[in-house]
Coordinates of C-alpha atoms in Angstrom, one line a residue:
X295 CA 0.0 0.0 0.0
X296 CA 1.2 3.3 -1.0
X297 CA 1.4 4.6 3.1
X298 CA 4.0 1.7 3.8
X299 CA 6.3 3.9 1.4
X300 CA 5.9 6.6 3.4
X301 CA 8.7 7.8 5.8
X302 CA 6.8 9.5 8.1
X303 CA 4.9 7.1 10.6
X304 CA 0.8 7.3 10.0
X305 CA -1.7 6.2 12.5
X306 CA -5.5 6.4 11.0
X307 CA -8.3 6.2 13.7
X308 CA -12.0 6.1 14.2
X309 CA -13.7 6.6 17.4
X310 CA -10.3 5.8 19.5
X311 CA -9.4 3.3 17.9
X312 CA -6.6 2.1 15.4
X313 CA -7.8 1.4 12.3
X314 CA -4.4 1.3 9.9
X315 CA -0.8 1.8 10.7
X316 CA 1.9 2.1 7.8
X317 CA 5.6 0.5 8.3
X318 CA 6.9 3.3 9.5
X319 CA 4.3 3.4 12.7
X320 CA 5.0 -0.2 13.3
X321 CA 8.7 -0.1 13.0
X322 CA 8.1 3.3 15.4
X323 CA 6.4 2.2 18.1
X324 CA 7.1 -1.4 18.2
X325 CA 3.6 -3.3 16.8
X326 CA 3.1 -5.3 14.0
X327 CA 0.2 -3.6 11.9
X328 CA -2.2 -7.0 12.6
X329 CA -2.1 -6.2 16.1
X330 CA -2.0 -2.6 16.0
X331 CA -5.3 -2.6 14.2
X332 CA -8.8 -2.2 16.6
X333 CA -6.9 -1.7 19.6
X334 CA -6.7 1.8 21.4
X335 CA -4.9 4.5 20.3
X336 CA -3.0 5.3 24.1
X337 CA -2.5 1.1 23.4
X338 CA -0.8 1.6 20.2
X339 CA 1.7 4.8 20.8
X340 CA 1.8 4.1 24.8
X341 CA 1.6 8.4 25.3
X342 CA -1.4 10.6 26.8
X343 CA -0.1 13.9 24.8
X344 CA -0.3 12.0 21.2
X345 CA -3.7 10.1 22.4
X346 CA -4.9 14.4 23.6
X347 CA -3.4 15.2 20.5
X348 CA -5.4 13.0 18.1
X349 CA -8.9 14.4 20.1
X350 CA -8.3 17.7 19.6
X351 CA -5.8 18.0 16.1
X352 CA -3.2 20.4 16.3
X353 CA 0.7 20.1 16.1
X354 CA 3.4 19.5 18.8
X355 CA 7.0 17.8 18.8
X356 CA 8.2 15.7 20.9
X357 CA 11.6 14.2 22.5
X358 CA 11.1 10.8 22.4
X359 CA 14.8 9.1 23.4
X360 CA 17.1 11.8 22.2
X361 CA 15.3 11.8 19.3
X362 CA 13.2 14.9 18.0
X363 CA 9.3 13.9 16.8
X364 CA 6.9 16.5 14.9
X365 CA 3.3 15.2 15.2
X366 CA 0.6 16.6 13.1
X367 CA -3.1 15.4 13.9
X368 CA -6.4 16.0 12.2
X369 CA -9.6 14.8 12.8
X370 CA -13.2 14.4 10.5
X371 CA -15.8 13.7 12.6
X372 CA -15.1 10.3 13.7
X373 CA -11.9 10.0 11.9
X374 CA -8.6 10.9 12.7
X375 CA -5.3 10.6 11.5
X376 CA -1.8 11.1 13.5
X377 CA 1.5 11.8 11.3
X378 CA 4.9 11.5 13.1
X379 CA 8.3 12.8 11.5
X380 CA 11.5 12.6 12.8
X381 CA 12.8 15.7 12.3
X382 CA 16.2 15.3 15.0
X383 CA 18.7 16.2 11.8
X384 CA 16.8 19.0 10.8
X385 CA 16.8 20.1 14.0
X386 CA 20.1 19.5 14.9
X387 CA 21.2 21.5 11.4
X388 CA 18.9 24.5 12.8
X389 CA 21.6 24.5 16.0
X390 CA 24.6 24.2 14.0
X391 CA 23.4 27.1 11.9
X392 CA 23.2 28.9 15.0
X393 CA 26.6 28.0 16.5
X394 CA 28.0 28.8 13.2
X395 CA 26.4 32.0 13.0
X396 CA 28.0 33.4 16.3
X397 CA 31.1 31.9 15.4
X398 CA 31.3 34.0 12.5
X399 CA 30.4 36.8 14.4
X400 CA 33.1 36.5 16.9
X401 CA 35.4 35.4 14.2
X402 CA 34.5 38.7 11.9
X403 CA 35.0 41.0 15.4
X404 CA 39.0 40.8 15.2
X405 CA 40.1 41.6 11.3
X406 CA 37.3 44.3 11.0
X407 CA 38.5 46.2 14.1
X408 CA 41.9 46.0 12.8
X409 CA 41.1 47.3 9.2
X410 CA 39.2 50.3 11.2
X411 CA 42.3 51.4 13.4
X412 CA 44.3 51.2 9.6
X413 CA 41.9 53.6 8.1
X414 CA 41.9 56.3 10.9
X415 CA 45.3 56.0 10.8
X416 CA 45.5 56.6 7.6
X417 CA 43.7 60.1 8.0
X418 CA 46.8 61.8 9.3
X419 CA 49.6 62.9 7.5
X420 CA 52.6 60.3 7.9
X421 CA 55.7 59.4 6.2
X422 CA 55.3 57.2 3.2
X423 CA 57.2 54.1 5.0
X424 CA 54.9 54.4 8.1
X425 CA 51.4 54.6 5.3
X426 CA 53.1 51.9 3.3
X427 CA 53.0 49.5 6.8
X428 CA 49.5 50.4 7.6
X429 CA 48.3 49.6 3.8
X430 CA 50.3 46.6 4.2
X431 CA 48.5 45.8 7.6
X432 CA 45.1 46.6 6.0
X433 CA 45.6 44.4 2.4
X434 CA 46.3 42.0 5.1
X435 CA 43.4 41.6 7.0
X436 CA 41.5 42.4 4.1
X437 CA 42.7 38.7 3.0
X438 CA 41.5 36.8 6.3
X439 CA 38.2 38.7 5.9
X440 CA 38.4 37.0 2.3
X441 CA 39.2 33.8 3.7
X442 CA 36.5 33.8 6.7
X443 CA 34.1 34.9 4.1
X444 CA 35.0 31.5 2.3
X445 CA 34.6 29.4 5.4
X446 CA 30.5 29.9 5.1
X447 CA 30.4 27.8 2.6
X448 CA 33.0 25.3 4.0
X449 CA 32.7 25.2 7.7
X450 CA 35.4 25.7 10.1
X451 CA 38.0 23.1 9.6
X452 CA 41.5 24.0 9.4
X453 CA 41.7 23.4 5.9
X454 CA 44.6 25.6 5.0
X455 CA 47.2 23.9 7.4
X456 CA 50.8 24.6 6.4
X457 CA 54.8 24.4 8.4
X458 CA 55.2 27.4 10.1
X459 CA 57.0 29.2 12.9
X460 CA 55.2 30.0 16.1
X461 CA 56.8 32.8 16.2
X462 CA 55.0 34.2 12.8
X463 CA 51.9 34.1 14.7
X464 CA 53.3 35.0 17.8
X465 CA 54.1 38.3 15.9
X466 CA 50.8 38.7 14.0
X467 CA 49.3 38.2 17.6
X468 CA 51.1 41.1 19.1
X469 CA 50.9 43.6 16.8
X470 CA 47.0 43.3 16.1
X471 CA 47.0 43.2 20.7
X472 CA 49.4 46.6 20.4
X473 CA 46.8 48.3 21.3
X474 CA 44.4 46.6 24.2
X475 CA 48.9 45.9 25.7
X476 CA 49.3 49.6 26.0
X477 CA 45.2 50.4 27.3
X478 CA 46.0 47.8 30.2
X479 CA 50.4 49.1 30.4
X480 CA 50.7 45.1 30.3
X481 CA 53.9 43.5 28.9
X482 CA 53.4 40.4 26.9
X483 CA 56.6 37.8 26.4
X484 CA 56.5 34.6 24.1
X485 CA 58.4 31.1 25.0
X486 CA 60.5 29.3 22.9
X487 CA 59.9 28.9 18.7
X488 CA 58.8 25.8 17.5
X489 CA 58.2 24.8 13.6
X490 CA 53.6 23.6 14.3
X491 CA 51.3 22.3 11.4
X492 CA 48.4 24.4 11.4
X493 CA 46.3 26.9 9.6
X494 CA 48.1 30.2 10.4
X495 CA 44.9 32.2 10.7
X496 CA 43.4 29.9 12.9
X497 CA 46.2 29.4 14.9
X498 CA 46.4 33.4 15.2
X499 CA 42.3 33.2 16.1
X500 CA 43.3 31.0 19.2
X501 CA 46.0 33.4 20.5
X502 CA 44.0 36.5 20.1
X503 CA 41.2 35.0 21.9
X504 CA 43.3 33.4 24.4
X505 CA 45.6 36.8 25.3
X506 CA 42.5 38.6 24.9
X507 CA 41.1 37.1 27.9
X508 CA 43.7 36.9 30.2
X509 CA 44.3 41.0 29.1
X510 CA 40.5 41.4 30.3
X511 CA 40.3 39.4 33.3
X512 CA 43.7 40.0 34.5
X513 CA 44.8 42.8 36.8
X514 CA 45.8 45.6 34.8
X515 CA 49.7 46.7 34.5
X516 CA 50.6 42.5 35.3
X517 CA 52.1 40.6 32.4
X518 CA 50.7 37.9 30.1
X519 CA 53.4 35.5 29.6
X520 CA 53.0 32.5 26.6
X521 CA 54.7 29.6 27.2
X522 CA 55.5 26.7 24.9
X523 CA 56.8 23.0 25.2
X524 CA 57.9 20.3 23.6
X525 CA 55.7 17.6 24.5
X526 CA 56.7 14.7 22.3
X527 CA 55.4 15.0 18.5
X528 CA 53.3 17.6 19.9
X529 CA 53.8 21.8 20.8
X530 CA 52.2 23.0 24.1
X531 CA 51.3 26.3 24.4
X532 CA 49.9 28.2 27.3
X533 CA 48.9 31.8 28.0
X534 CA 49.2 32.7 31.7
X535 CA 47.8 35.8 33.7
X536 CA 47.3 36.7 37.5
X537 CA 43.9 36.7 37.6
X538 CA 42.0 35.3 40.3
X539 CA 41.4 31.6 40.2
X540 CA 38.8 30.2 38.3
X541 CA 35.8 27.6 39.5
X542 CA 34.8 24.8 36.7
X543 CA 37.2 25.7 34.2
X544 CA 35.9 22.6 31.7
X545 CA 32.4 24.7 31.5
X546 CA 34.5 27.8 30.1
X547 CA 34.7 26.2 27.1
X548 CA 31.2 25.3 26.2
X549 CA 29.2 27.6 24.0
X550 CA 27.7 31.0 25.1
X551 CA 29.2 30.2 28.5
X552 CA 31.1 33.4 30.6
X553 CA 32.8 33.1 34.1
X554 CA 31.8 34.5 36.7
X555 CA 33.8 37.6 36.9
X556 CA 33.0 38.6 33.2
X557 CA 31.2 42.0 32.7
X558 CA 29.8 43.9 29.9
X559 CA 28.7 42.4 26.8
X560 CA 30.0 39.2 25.5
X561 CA 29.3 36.3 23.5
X562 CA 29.9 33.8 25.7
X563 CA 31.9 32.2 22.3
X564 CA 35.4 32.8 22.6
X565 CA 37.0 28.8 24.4
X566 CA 34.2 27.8 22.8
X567 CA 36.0 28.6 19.5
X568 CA 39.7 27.8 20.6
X569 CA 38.3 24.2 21.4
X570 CA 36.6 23.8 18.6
X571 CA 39.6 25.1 16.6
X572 CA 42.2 22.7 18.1
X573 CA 40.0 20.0 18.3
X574 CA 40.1 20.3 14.3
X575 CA 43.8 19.5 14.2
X576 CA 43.6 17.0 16.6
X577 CA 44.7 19.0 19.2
X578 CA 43.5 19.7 23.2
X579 CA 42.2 22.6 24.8
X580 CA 42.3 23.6 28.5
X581 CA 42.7 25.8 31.7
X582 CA 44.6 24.7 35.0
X583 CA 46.0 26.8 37.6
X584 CA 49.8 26.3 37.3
X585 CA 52.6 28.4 39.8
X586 CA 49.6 30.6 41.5
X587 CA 48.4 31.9 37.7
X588 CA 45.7 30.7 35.7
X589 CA 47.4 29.1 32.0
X590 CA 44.7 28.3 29.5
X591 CA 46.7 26.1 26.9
X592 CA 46.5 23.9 24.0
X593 CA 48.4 21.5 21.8
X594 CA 49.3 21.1 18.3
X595 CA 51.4 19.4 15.9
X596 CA 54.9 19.9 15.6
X597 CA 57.4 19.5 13.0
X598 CA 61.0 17.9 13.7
X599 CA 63.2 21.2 13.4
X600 CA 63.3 24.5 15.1
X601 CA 62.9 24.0 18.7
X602 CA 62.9 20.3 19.0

């Protein structure tokens, strides 16, 4: 019969009771059609809200063991009929739209507030070697707005990895921080080089957002050191501040999550991103408290060479 093709599960009733179920009912709720057939509705699908449901028509969706279920029921006269779809992957696409969505956001916050300090710079009168750096600066992050831009239609793994020196992004790093380092008088060092596989501009993302913190929740005027490691075929590296010590320090990397002593507005986003990030190259992704300072680090892939 042309309802057993069906994918969503149909349950047809009159006056309470089951009068046809198609394969996908049966293979939902557990009952061969046979017996499905003059028993009870609340028999068949074993739920008050979908037996309510069917009296009354309407829409509702359900959980139903992890799983997402949109029921549609509609009655005529002594009729009824109850459609059930799984919609968990649609659902669960909506959610990754969102997180991907305020990814972007957070992502798109860091080039476009550089290319706007290049351009009121570039209001004064300078010498042409200053303007050329600047320009230089701006064609820059002109190109990681480029590349972001690309990464809607590709998602957010690393796909540009490549050899390079932490110190090229350790230098990237600084000179986009130059100005939030000399807002808080706060001196910021960098540990030993070491030759990493990664995608430079998300390696850079994960420093920004990782200095970035410890600049806003650490006392102002105190360093931000970045240490790095050797720790066999992998590269640790950890940014440290003096701020006070943190409480659940796992939870600061879920989504839309803040701690406790953040103020103003926020996403919530930021270890949410590094974790994500590092996670893509196989990496790992934490906070400890280590020598009285709090050291939110990750790992990444090194390369036999500089440093080892």
């Amino acid at each position: 019969m042309w309802m057993d093709a069906l994918p969503q599960a149909v349950i047809l009733t009159r006056d309470g009771a089951v009068t046809r179920v198609n394969a996908a009912a049966a293979r939902l709720w557990g009952v061969t059609q046979d017996r499905a057939v003059g028993r009870p509705v609340l028999e068949v699908v074993r739920r008050h809200t979908l037996e309510a449901l069917l009296e009354r028509g309407g829409e509702l969706e359900l959980e139903v063991s992890g799983r997402t279920l949109r029921c549609t029921a509609t009655r005529d006269g002594a009729d009824g009929a109850l459609i059930v779809e799984d919609v968990t992957d649609h659902r669960r696409r909506e959610a990754e739209l969102r997180e991907a969505t305020a990814v972007l956001s957070h992502e798109f916050r860091t080039p476009v507030a550089a290319l706007r300090g290049v351009l009121e710079a570039l209001e004064y009168d300078m010498p042409p070697e200053l303007s050329q750096n600047f320009v230089r600066q701006g064609l820059q992050e002109t190109e990681r707005l480029a590349r972001l831009v690309e990464d809607l239609a590709v998602g957010f793994r690393p796909t540009r990895a490549r050899t390079l020196a932490l110190a090229e992004a350790f230098t990237r790093a600084e000179r986009l921080l130059a100005p939030e380092l000399l807002a808080r008088q706060a001196a910021l060092s960098f540990g030993t080089d070491y030759l990493v596989r990664a995608d430079p501009d998300k390696l850079l993302q994960v420093l920004l957002n990782l200095v970035e913190n410890a600049l806003k929740y650490g006392p102002a005027g105190r360093p931000v050191d970045v240490q790095t490691a050797g720790r066999g075929t992998w590269v640790e590296v950890c940014v440290l501040d003096d701020g006070a010590p943190l409480s659940d320090t796992d939870g600061l990397f879920r989504a839309h999550t803040r701690g406790a002593a953040a103020t103003g507005q926020g996403s919530g986003m930021g270890l949410y991103i590094v974790r994500s990030i590092v996670q893509g190259w196989g990496g790992q992704a934490w906070a400890e408290r280590r020598d009285n300072r709090n050291a939110f680090c990750f790992t990444l892939p090194g390369v036999g060479g500089l440093g080892s």
